[in-house]
Short mmCIF file of C-alpha atoms in Angstrom, two decimals:
data_model
loop_
_atom_site.label_atom_id
_atom_site.label_comp_id
_atom_site.label_asym_id
_atom_site.label_seq_id
_atom_site.Cartn_x
_atom_site.Cartn_y
_atom_site.Cartn_z
CA MET A 1 101.64 79.66 103.01
CA VAL A 2 98.21 78.47 104.11
CA MET A 3 95.75 80.89 105.68
CA ALA A 4 92.46 79.96 107.32
CA ALA A 5 89.83 82.57 106.56
CA GLN A 6 86.13 83.05 105.95
CA ILE A 7 85.86 83.49 102.18
CA ASP A 8 82.30 82.38 101.51
CA ASP A 9 81.36 85.96 100.57
CA LEU A 10 83.53 85.87 97.44
CA ILE A 11 81.29 85.89 94.35
CA THR A 12 83.44 87.53 91.64
CA LEU A 13 87.12 88.12 90.90
CA ASP A 14 86.60 91.10 88.58
CA PRO A 15 88.10 94.22 90.23
CA ALA A 16 85.46 96.36 88.52
CA GLU A 17 82.73 94.36 90.25
CA LEU A 18 83.98 92.83 93.49
CA TYR A 19 82.83 94.44 96.71
CA GLU A 20 83.27 91.60 99.19
CA LEU A 21 85.75 91.47 102.05
CA SER A 22 87.47 88.33 100.77
CA GLY A 23 87.89 89.93 97.37
CA GLY A 24 90.12 92.55 98.95
CA ASP A 25 92.86 89.98 99.61
CA TYR A 26 92.70 88.74 96.05
CA VAL A 27 92.68 92.07 94.23
CA ALA A 28 95.48 93.58 96.35
CA ASN A 29 97.88 90.81 95.39
CA VAL A 30 96.89 89.89 91.84
CA TYR A 31 96.50 93.45 90.50
CA ASP A 32 98.61 96.58 90.76
CA ARG A 33 96.59 99.75 91.30
CA LEU A 34 97.66 103.26 90.39
CA VAL A 35 98.46 104.34 93.95
CA ARG A 36 97.81 103.07 97.46
CA HIS A 37 97.97 104.14 101.08
CA ASP A 38 101.11 103.32 103.01
CA PRO A 39 99.89 100.59 105.42
CA ASP A 40 102.11 102.00 108.18
CA ASN A 41 100.92 105.58 107.71
CA VAL A 42 97.68 105.88 105.78
CA ALA A 43 98.08 109.64 105.49
CA VAL A 44 100.80 108.91 102.91
CA ILE A 45 99.90 107.94 99.34
CA THR A 46 102.55 105.92 97.50
CA GLY A 47 102.80 105.03 93.83
CA VAL A 48 102.34 101.51 92.50
CA ALA A 49 101.62 101.41 88.77
CA ALA A 50 102.09 105.18 88.83
CA GLU A 51 105.64 106.20 89.70
CA GLY A 52 104.58 109.81 90.21
CA TRP A 53 101.87 112.38 89.55
CA SER A 54 101.11 116.09 89.42
CA VAL A 55 97.99 118.18 90.07
CA SER A 56 96.94 121.19 88.01
CA PRO A 57 96.69 124.58 89.77
CA ASP A 58 92.88 124.43 89.75
CA GLY A 59 92.98 120.97 91.37
CA ARG A 60 90.88 119.34 88.64
CA ARG A 61 93.47 117.55 86.49
CA PHE A 62 95.68 114.74 87.83
CA THR A 63 98.48 113.55 85.56
CA PHE A 64 100.03 110.18 86.39
CA ARG A 65 103.33 108.84 85.05
CA ILE A 66 102.95 105.09 84.53
CA ARG A 67 105.98 103.13 85.64
CA PRO A 68 108.05 101.76 82.73
CA GLY A 69 109.12 98.14 82.56
CA MET A 70 106.01 96.61 84.14
CA ALA A 71 104.38 93.56 82.58
CA PHE A 72 101.09 91.77 82.98
CA HIS A 73 101.00 88.08 83.78
CA SER A 74 100.30 87.50 80.08
CA GLY A 75 103.60 89.17 79.15
CA ASN A 76 101.87 92.23 77.70
CA PRO A 77 103.43 95.53 78.81
CA VAL A 78 101.54 97.70 81.29
CA THR A 79 100.72 101.01 79.61
CA ALA A 80 98.79 104.18 80.32
CA GLU A 81 96.23 102.95 77.78
CA ASP A 82 95.60 99.93 80.02
CA ALA A 83 95.28 102.13 83.11
CA ALA A 84 92.89 104.55 81.40
CA TRP A 85 90.78 101.74 79.93
CA SER A 86 90.59 100.04 83.34
CA LEU A 87 89.14 103.18 84.95
CA GLN A 88 86.81 103.74 82.01
CA ARG A 89 85.71 100.11 82.29
CA VAL A 90 84.68 100.54 85.94
CA VAL A 91 82.43 103.46 85.04
CA ARG A 92 81.04 101.86 81.90
CA LEU A 93 80.18 98.58 83.65
CA GLY A 94 78.49 100.50 86.47
CA LYS A 95 78.95 97.79 89.09
CA GLY A 96 79.26 98.43 92.86
CA PRO A 97 82.72 100.07 92.89
CA ALA A 98 81.74 102.53 90.13
CA PHE A 99 80.51 105.11 92.64
CA LEU A 100 84.11 105.69 93.75
CA LEU A 101 84.75 107.21 90.32
CA LYS A 102 81.30 108.57 89.53
CA GLN A 103 81.53 110.85 92.57
CA PHE A 104 83.97 112.92 90.49
CA GLY A 105 81.35 113.59 87.81
CA LEU A 106 82.32 110.69 85.57
CA ASP A 107 79.73 108.77 83.63
CA ALA A 108 79.61 106.47 80.61
CA GLY A 109 79.22 109.46 78.29
CA ASN A 110 82.23 111.51 79.43
CA VAL A 111 84.66 109.04 80.97
CA GLU A 112 86.68 108.48 77.79
CA SER A 113 87.36 112.21 77.42
CA ARG A 114 88.08 112.85 81.09
CA VAL A 115 90.16 109.73 81.74
CA ARG A 116 92.63 109.26 78.92
CA ALA A 117 96.14 108.24 77.99
CA THR A 118 98.13 110.94 76.19
CA ASP A 119 101.01 108.57 75.48
CA ALA A 120 102.16 105.12 76.57
CA HIS A 121 103.20 106.32 80.03
CA THR A 122 100.96 109.33 80.76
CA LEU A 123 97.45 109.09 82.20
CA VAL A 124 95.20 112.12 82.71
CA PHE A 125 92.31 112.00 85.19
CA GLU A 126 89.97 115.02 85.24
CA THR A 127 87.27 115.77 87.83
CA ASP A 128 84.12 117.84 87.43
CA ARG A 129 85.15 120.39 90.05
CA THR A 130 87.87 121.10 92.59
CA TYR A 131 88.28 118.57 95.37
CA ALA A 132 90.95 118.18 98.02
CA PRO A 133 93.78 116.32 96.23
CA GLY A 134 93.96 113.87 99.12
CA PHE A 135 90.34 112.90 98.54
CA VAL A 136 90.89 112.15 94.84
CA LEU A 137 94.11 110.24 95.47
CA GLY A 138 92.57 108.44 98.45
CA SER A 139 89.72 107.20 96.28
CA LEU A 140 92.14 106.04 93.58
CA ALA A 141 94.19 104.30 96.29
CA SER A 142 91.41 101.75 96.59
CA TRP A 143 91.06 98.64 94.42
CA VAL A 144 88.97 100.67 91.96
CA SER A 145 92.16 101.77 90.15
CA SER A 146 93.43 98.21 89.61
CA VAL A 147 95.08 98.04 86.19
CA VAL A 148 93.59 95.33 83.96
CA ASP A 149 95.30 93.82 80.92
CA ARG A 150 93.14 95.40 78.22
CA LYS A 151 94.19 93.01 75.44
CA ALA A 152 93.55 89.90 77.55
CA ALA A 153 90.15 91.12 78.79
CA LEU A 154 88.90 92.19 75.38
CA ALA A 155 90.01 88.87 73.89
CA HIS A 156 87.34 87.28 76.10
CA GLU A 157 84.67 89.96 75.66
CA LYS A 158 81.13 88.72 75.01
CA ASN A 159 78.16 90.88 74.06
CA GLY A 160 79.98 94.08 75.00
CA ASP A 161 80.68 93.02 78.62
CA LEU A 162 84.31 94.27 78.49
CA GLY A 163 85.45 90.82 79.62
CA ASN A 164 83.37 90.86 82.81
CA GLY A 165 82.02 87.33 82.33
CA TRP A 166 85.54 85.97 81.93
CA LEU A 167 87.16 88.04 84.68
CA ARG A 168 84.61 86.90 87.23
CA ARG A 169 86.64 83.65 87.40
CA ALA A 170 89.93 84.61 85.75
CA SER A 171 92.65 87.22 86.22
CA ALA A 172 94.41 89.75 84.02
CA GLY A 173 96.68 91.61 86.41
CA SER A 174 100.31 92.53 86.93
CA GLY A 175 100.58 91.95 90.68
CA PRO A 176 103.10 89.79 92.56
CA PHE A 177 100.72 86.80 92.39
CA ARG A 178 98.52 85.32 89.70
CA LEU A 179 95.33 83.31 90.07
CA ALA A 180 95.84 79.54 90.19
CA VAL A 181 92.57 78.07 91.52
CA TRP A 182 89.30 79.36 92.91
CA ARG A 183 86.88 76.84 94.33
CA PRO A 184 83.98 78.83 95.83
CA ASN A 185 83.36 78.16 99.54
CA GLU A 186 86.48 76.00 99.61
CA ALA A 187 89.78 77.63 98.59
CA LEU A 188 91.42 80.49 96.73
CA ILE A 189 94.99 79.80 95.55
CA VAL A 190 97.45 82.26 94.01
CA ASP A 191 100.90 81.50 92.63
CA ARG A 192 103.97 83.71 92.52
CA PHE A 193 104.52 85.83 89.40
CA ASP A 194 108.27 85.61 88.86
CA GLY A 195 108.30 88.54 86.44
CA TYR A 196 107.00 91.05 88.97
CA TRP A 197 108.59 94.49 88.61
CA GLN A 198 109.60 94.69 92.29
CA GLY A 199 111.09 91.21 92.29
CA ALA A 200 109.58 87.82 92.96
CA ALA A 201 107.54 87.29 96.14
CA GLY A 202 108.90 85.25 99.02
CA MET A 203 106.33 82.46 98.84
CA ARG A 204 105.75 80.27 95.79
CA ARG A 205 102.07 79.77 96.60
CA VAL A 206 99.51 81.25 99.00
CA VAL A 207 96.36 79.31 99.85
CA LEU A 208 93.25 80.76 101.48
CA ARG A 209 91.20 77.91 102.93
CA HIS A 210 87.58 78.59 103.76
CA ILE A 211 87.27 77.66 107.43
CA PRO A 212 84.07 79.32 108.73
CA GLU A 213 84.33 78.29 112.40
CA PRO A 214 86.85 80.23 114.53
CA GLY A 215 87.29 77.20 116.79
CA THR A 216 88.26 75.04 113.83
CA GLN A 217 90.72 77.69 112.67
CA ARG A 218 92.33 77.55 116.09
CA LEU A 219 92.66 73.75 116.04
CA LEU A 220 94.18 73.72 112.55
CA LEU A 221 96.64 76.41 113.57
CA GLU A 222 97.70 74.53 116.69
CA LYS A 223 98.24 71.35 114.67
CA GLY A 224 100.27 73.23 112.07
CA ASP A 225 97.83 72.48 109.25
CA VAL A 226 97.51 76.23 108.59
CA ASP A 227 100.15 78.92 109.05
CA ILE A 228 97.87 81.88 109.72
CA ALA A 229 94.33 82.11 111.14
CA ARG A 230 92.41 85.26 110.28
CA ASN A 231 89.13 84.83 112.18
CA ILE A 232 90.06 83.83 115.71
CA GLY A 233 87.27 84.40 118.20
CA ALA A 234 87.65 86.19 121.51
CA ASP A 235 87.20 82.94 123.44
CA ASP A 236 90.16 81.32 121.64
CA LEU A 237 92.60 84.15 122.15
CA ALA A 238 93.61 83.28 125.70
CA ALA A 239 94.39 79.67 124.82
CA LEU A 240 96.39 80.61 121.75
CA SER A 241 98.28 83.32 123.64
CA ALA A 242 99.64 80.63 125.94
CA ASN A 243 100.86 78.49 123.03
CA PRO A 244 104.58 79.08 122.35
CA ALA A 245 104.15 77.91 118.75
CA VAL A 246 101.72 80.74 118.01
CA ARG A 247 102.05 84.51 117.91
CA ILE A 248 99.04 86.84 118.18
CA ARG A 249 99.06 90.22 116.47
CA HIS A 250 96.32 92.81 116.93
CA VAL A 251 95.79 94.76 113.74
CA GLU A 252 93.79 97.97 113.82
CA ARG A 253 91.15 97.92 111.09
CA ALA A 254 88.90 100.76 109.99
CA SER A 255 85.61 99.00 110.81
CA GLN A 256 83.53 100.40 113.67
CA TYR A 257 80.52 99.45 115.80
CA TYR A 258 77.95 102.18 116.38
CA LEU A 259 74.32 102.75 117.33
CA GLY A 260 72.02 104.68 115.02
CA LEU A 261 69.16 106.47 116.80
CA ASN A 262 66.27 107.15 114.42
CA GLN A 263 65.17 110.77 114.72
CA LYS A 264 61.65 109.82 113.68
CA ASN A 265 61.24 108.39 117.17
CA PRO A 266 59.81 111.13 119.42
CA TYR A 267 61.95 110.10 122.39
CA LEU A 268 65.25 109.68 120.52
CA ARG A 269 64.73 113.03 118.81
CA ARG A 270 65.35 114.86 122.08
CA PRO A 271 69.00 115.97 122.48
CA GLU A 272 69.00 115.16 126.21
CA VAL A 273 67.98 111.55 125.46
CA ARG A 274 70.71 111.08 122.88
CA THR A 275 73.31 112.33 125.33
CA ALA A 276 71.86 110.25 128.16
CA LEU A 277 72.27 107.06 126.14
CA LYS A 278 75.94 107.90 125.59
CA TYR A 279 76.38 108.21 129.37
CA LEU A 280 74.44 105.01 130.07
CA THR A 281 76.73 102.92 127.85
CA ASP A 282 79.58 101.26 129.73
CA TYR A 283 82.01 101.03 126.84
CA GLU A 284 84.86 99.59 128.90
CA ALA A 285 82.73 96.85 130.43
CA ILE A 286 81.45 95.70 127.04
CA ASN A 287 84.94 95.78 125.60
CA ASP A 288 86.45 93.82 128.49
CA SER A 289 83.73 91.23 129.07
CA ILE A 290 82.34 90.63 125.57
CA LEU A 291 84.81 91.80 122.94
CA LYS A 292 87.92 90.65 124.82
CA GLY A 293 90.66 92.29 122.84
CA THR A 294 89.04 92.31 119.41
CA GLN A 295 88.04 96.00 119.61
CA LEU A 296 89.16 99.28 121.11
CA VAL A 297 86.84 101.93 122.53
CA ARG A 298 86.36 104.61 119.88
CA GLN A 299 83.90 107.51 120.15
CA THR A 300 84.55 109.35 116.89
CA PHE A 301 83.49 108.61 113.33
CA LEU A 302 87.07 108.59 112.01
CA PRO A 303 89.10 105.45 112.73
CA ARG A 304 92.41 105.87 114.48
CA GLY A 305 95.21 106.66 112.05
CA THR A 306 92.96 108.40 109.52
CA PRO A 307 94.09 111.96 108.69
CA GLY A 308 92.27 114.33 111.05
CA ALA A 309 91.22 111.60 113.50
CA ILE A 310 91.01 112.59 117.16
CA ASP A 311 91.13 110.38 120.24
CA ASP A 312 88.60 112.30 122.38
CA ARG A 313 86.46 110.05 124.58
CA PRO A 314 84.07 112.44 126.33
CA TYR A 315 81.61 109.78 127.50
CA ARG A 316 82.05 107.47 130.48
CA VAL A 317 79.26 105.58 132.18
CA ASP A 318 77.48 107.98 134.56
CA VAL A 319 73.99 106.77 135.47
CA ASP A 320 73.20 109.79 137.67
CA LYS A 321 74.03 112.23 134.88
CA ALA A 322 71.96 110.18 132.44
CA ARG A 323 68.96 110.19 134.79
CA ALA A 324 69.24 113.95 135.20
CA LEU A 325 69.26 114.39 131.43
CA LEU A 326 66.20 112.16 131.04
CA ALA A 327 64.39 114.16 133.72
CA GLU A 328 65.32 117.36 131.87
CA ALA A 329 63.71 115.85 128.77
CA GLY A 330 60.53 115.09 130.74
CA LEU A 331 61.26 111.34 130.79
CA ALA A 332 62.25 110.74 134.40
CA ASP A 333 60.48 107.35 134.31
CA GLY A 334 62.23 106.31 131.11
CA PHE A 335 60.56 105.02 127.96
CA ALA A 336 60.28 101.93 125.76
CA VAL A 337 62.26 101.47 122.55
CA THR A 338 63.22 98.69 120.11
CA MET A 339 66.69 97.74 118.92
CA ASP A 340 67.22 95.97 115.59
CA THR A 341 70.03 93.49 116.14
CA ARG A 342 71.79 91.11 113.80
CA ASN A 343 71.56 87.64 115.34
CA THR A 344 75.29 86.93 115.30
CA SER A 345 78.03 87.22 117.88
CA PRO A 346 79.11 89.63 119.29
CA THR A 347 76.25 91.90 118.14
CA THR A 348 73.65 89.99 120.14
CA GLU A 349 75.75 90.09 123.29
CA ILE A 350 76.35 93.84 122.90
CA ALA A 351 72.60 94.43 122.56
CA GLU A 352 71.87 92.39 125.68
CA ALA A 353 74.47 94.34 127.64
CA LEU A 354 72.98 97.65 126.51
CA GLN A 355 69.52 96.41 127.44
CA ALA A 356 70.69 95.81 131.01
CA MET A 357 72.73 99.01 131.26
CA TRP A 358 70.01 101.30 129.98
CA GLY A 359 67.44 99.60 132.17
CA ARG A 360 69.13 101.21 135.18
CA ALA A 361 67.62 104.52 134.05
CA GLY A 362 64.20 103.11 133.18
CA ILE A 363 64.80 102.69 129.44
CA ARG A 364 63.09 99.47 128.37
CA VAL A 365 64.77 97.97 125.32
CA GLU A 366 63.06 95.29 123.23
CA ILE A 367 65.64 93.47 121.11
CA LEU A 368 64.43 92.63 117.59
CA PRO A 369 66.79 89.93 116.28
CA GLY A 370 67.15 89.10 112.61
CA ASP A 371 69.67 88.08 110.00
CA ASN A 372 71.76 90.75 108.34
CA LYS A 373 69.42 91.11 105.37
CA GLN A 374 66.38 91.65 107.61
CA THR A 375 67.93 94.18 109.97
CA LEU A 376 69.71 96.08 107.21
CA THR A 377 66.54 96.29 105.12
CA ARG A 378 64.64 97.86 108.03
CA TYR A 379 67.54 100.24 108.67
CA ARG A 380 67.72 101.36 105.05
CA ALA A 381 63.98 101.98 105.12
CA ARG A 382 64.28 104.11 108.29
CA SER A 383 61.78 101.85 110.05
CA HIS A 384 63.97 101.11 113.09
CA ASP A 385 64.19 102.80 116.48
CA ILE A 386 67.79 101.88 117.28
CA TYR A 387 70.12 99.90 115.03
CA ILE A 388 73.44 98.31 115.94
CA GLY A 389 75.62 98.94 112.92
CA ARG A 390 79.06 97.92 111.79
CA TRP A 391 80.58 100.35 109.33
CA SER A 392 83.69 99.95 107.19
CA PRO A 393 84.79 102.76 104.85
CA ASP A 394 85.52 102.19 101.18
CA THR A 395 88.53 104.49 101.31
CA LEU A 396 90.75 105.85 104.06
CA ASP A 397 90.27 109.48 103.14
CA PRO A 398 88.32 111.13 106.00
CA HIS A 399 85.60 112.37 103.67
CA GLY A 400 84.15 108.87 103.31
CA ASN A 401 83.18 108.57 106.97
CA ALA A 402 82.35 112.27 107.33
CA GLU A 403 79.91 111.98 104.44
CA ALA A 404 78.35 108.84 105.90
CA PHE A 405 77.89 110.06 109.48
CA ALA A 406 77.51 113.84 109.14
CA TRP A 407 76.14 114.71 105.69
CA ASN A 408 72.46 114.68 104.78
CA PRO A 409 71.63 117.29 102.12
CA ASP A 410 68.07 116.01 101.64
CA ASN A 411 66.18 114.37 104.50
CA GLY A 412 63.15 113.57 102.34
CA GLU A 413 61.92 110.02 101.91
CA SER A 414 62.87 109.97 98.22
CA ALA A 415 66.32 111.55 98.63
CA ALA A 416 68.86 110.65 95.96
CA VAL A 417 71.66 110.26 98.53
CA LYS A 418 70.93 108.05 101.52
CA THR A 419 73.85 108.28 103.93
CA LEU A 420 73.88 106.90 107.48
CA ALA A 421 72.73 110.33 108.64
CA TRP A 422 69.76 110.03 106.27
CA ARG A 423 68.96 106.51 107.48
CA ASN A 424 68.57 107.93 110.96
CA ALA A 425 66.45 110.87 109.67
CA TRP A 426 68.99 113.35 111.02
CA ASP A 427 68.30 116.69 109.35
CA THR A 428 71.66 118.34 109.96
CA PRO A 429 72.37 121.42 107.80
CA GLU A 430 75.24 122.56 110.04
CA THR A 431 77.38 119.45 109.74
CA SER A 432 76.35 118.99 106.09
CA ARG A 433 77.75 122.44 105.24
CA LEU A 434 81.00 121.63 107.06
CA VAL A 435 81.41 118.31 105.24
CA ALA A 436 80.92 120.00 101.87
CA ALA A 437 83.28 122.86 102.71
CA VAL A 438 86.20 120.75 103.88
CA LEU A 439 85.97 118.54 100.79
CA ALA A 440 87.44 121.33 98.68
CA GLU A 441 90.18 122.35 101.17
CA PRO A 442 93.56 121.78 99.44
CA ASP A 443 95.80 122.28 102.49
CA PRO A 444 96.21 118.95 104.36
CA SER A 445 96.83 120.51 107.77
CA ARG A 446 93.81 122.84 107.57
CA ARG A 447 91.75 119.95 106.27
CA ALA A 448 92.77 117.73 109.22
CA ALA A 449 91.95 120.53 111.68
CA ALA A 450 88.51 120.97 110.10
CA TYR A 451 87.78 117.26 110.47
CA ALA A 452 88.87 117.40 114.11
CA ASP A 453 86.38 120.22 114.76
CA LEU A 454 83.66 118.35 112.89
CA GLN A 455 84.17 115.21 114.99
CA ARG A 456 83.87 117.14 118.26
CA LEU A 457 80.66 118.80 117.09
CA HIS A 458 79.35 115.43 115.92
CA GLN A 459 80.08 113.86 119.32
CA ARG A 460 77.95 116.51 121.04
CA ILE A 461 74.91 116.66 118.79
CA SER A 462 74.63 113.57 116.61
CA PRO A 463 72.17 110.68 116.97
CA PHE A 464 75.05 108.19 116.80
CA VAL A 465 76.61 106.37 119.73
CA LEU A 466 80.09 105.57 118.42
CA MET A 467 81.47 102.66 120.42
CA PHE A 468 84.29 100.48 119.08
CA GLN A 469 86.90 100.09 116.35
CA ASP A 470 88.15 96.71 115.18
CA THR A 471 91.51 95.46 116.35
CA GLU A 472 91.53 92.20 114.44
CA PRO A 473 93.52 89.42 116.08
CA VAL A 474 95.71 87.56 113.59
CA ALA A 475 97.21 84.31 114.82
CA GLU A 476 100.42 83.08 113.15
CA ARG A 477 102.71 80.13 113.64
CA THR A 478 106.15 81.19 114.83
CA GLY A 479 108.53 81.55 111.92
CA ILE A 480 106.01 83.42 109.80
CA THR A 481 107.11 86.92 108.83
CA GLY A 482 106.07 89.64 106.45
CA PRO A 483 102.30 89.55 105.93
CA VAL A 484 100.94 93.10 105.78
CA ILE A 485 97.39 93.45 107.06
CA GLY A 486 96.33 97.04 106.77
CA PRO A 487 93.27 98.92 108.06
CA THR A 488 90.99 98.24 105.07
CA PHE A 489 89.85 95.00 103.47
CA ASP A 490 91.81 95.68 100.27
CA MET A 491 95.13 96.30 102.03
CA VAL A 492 96.38 92.77 102.75
CA LEU A 493 99.73 92.19 101.05
CA TYR A 494 101.46 88.83 100.61
CA ARG A 495 104.61 89.73 98.70
CA ASP A 496 107.01 89.92 101.66
CA MET A 497 105.71 86.86 103.50
CA ARG A 498 108.24 84.22 104.49
CA LYS A 499 108.03 80.91 106.31
CA SER A 500 111.14 79.61 108.03
CA ARG A 501 109.73 76.40 109.47
CA PRO A 502 109.43 73.18 107.39
#
């Protein structure tokens, strides 16, 4: 099976270090993690390396039963000692993914006592305080709980790096595929692991070819040189949809486009202005004319399908209402503002559309283009007026996005935690209290209801214009079945793929 994809972001294969989108494909198929979200219903957590688990009455101790009979690609058995060491290793290395475990009070000094194997098939994971069980399990459902072959990694350890130098270009997993070849900026190839505990995968080999241009992906797909194209542009969709040899699927992903309105700006600080901008944005027009089927209109901070997500869309373009709100704010003649914009498509086109739409109410937008590093640096420094952002959560538990968009416990310049709310200088004690309170709610239904209330409050008062959620088009040759492409970057599963054509 050959897939065309953009994999130039891949810089490491170590699951304790990788944080790139392309790495999600790799780690989900080469490593088994403790648990994962069901791709068809992300509210459900299913076991992978763990066949089951229990939670202590105080909600602080999670005990996992490691599945018997599993083996690593090396032939070594998968044990609770491997699973515990893998989690300890993430914390001890302290690379990007470590925060997913450190948020539970783990650090290099305590992780070996709080994450431990009590026998070959029992793993204990202890948190510093009580959290909603769904939040803990949702965090462990990410690639951060990938089980690494401890013996293989330590055999290649150098200078106490826990095998990190070796695992950056090698694998030590137990998943349905094993690493064959990685040629950076060219190809990533994985081969079937015939000893997989669930049975051998359908395809002998899966190849990810780095094809950066969407138009080239389309041509290769039409010729049959690739079986699946993962980065088809909006302009190519119509042509491919008319090709009987190709099938287009639209997969809902958790990534979202939004506008961040810096509350340091004296105009954007006014509630009437924030609401006016939401009424000046013609979401449907942008979606239809620019995004062309690659997004859906989404006005909440939780992606569709996330537990507690709501579908409310209170804002439709209404220029008269927006003008009345601006007049109420003492800005009947509008005002001037800048918009930091990444100079790639479709971000540039969205900014230009907003510039024209908002101009109808006298708001004069100066677009400040830059590459991703430039615009993101200004955003992180809170030196923007308006920023067009694209946000993708690390986990599918609702707390991740609630924390990002609605929690800001310290609005000071030197705050230790710098969420999206902080980046926009939004001092919001009300929503911050709600985010903290719901994090400890053990009942899933009450927790979902609390997140629904929080989203509606956020829609009314926040300095965010939530706009779109990704619906990624995946183009496949007819005869291809079985690839699972879930809502997050680390939920792409190859095991059930089949190809019936020659």
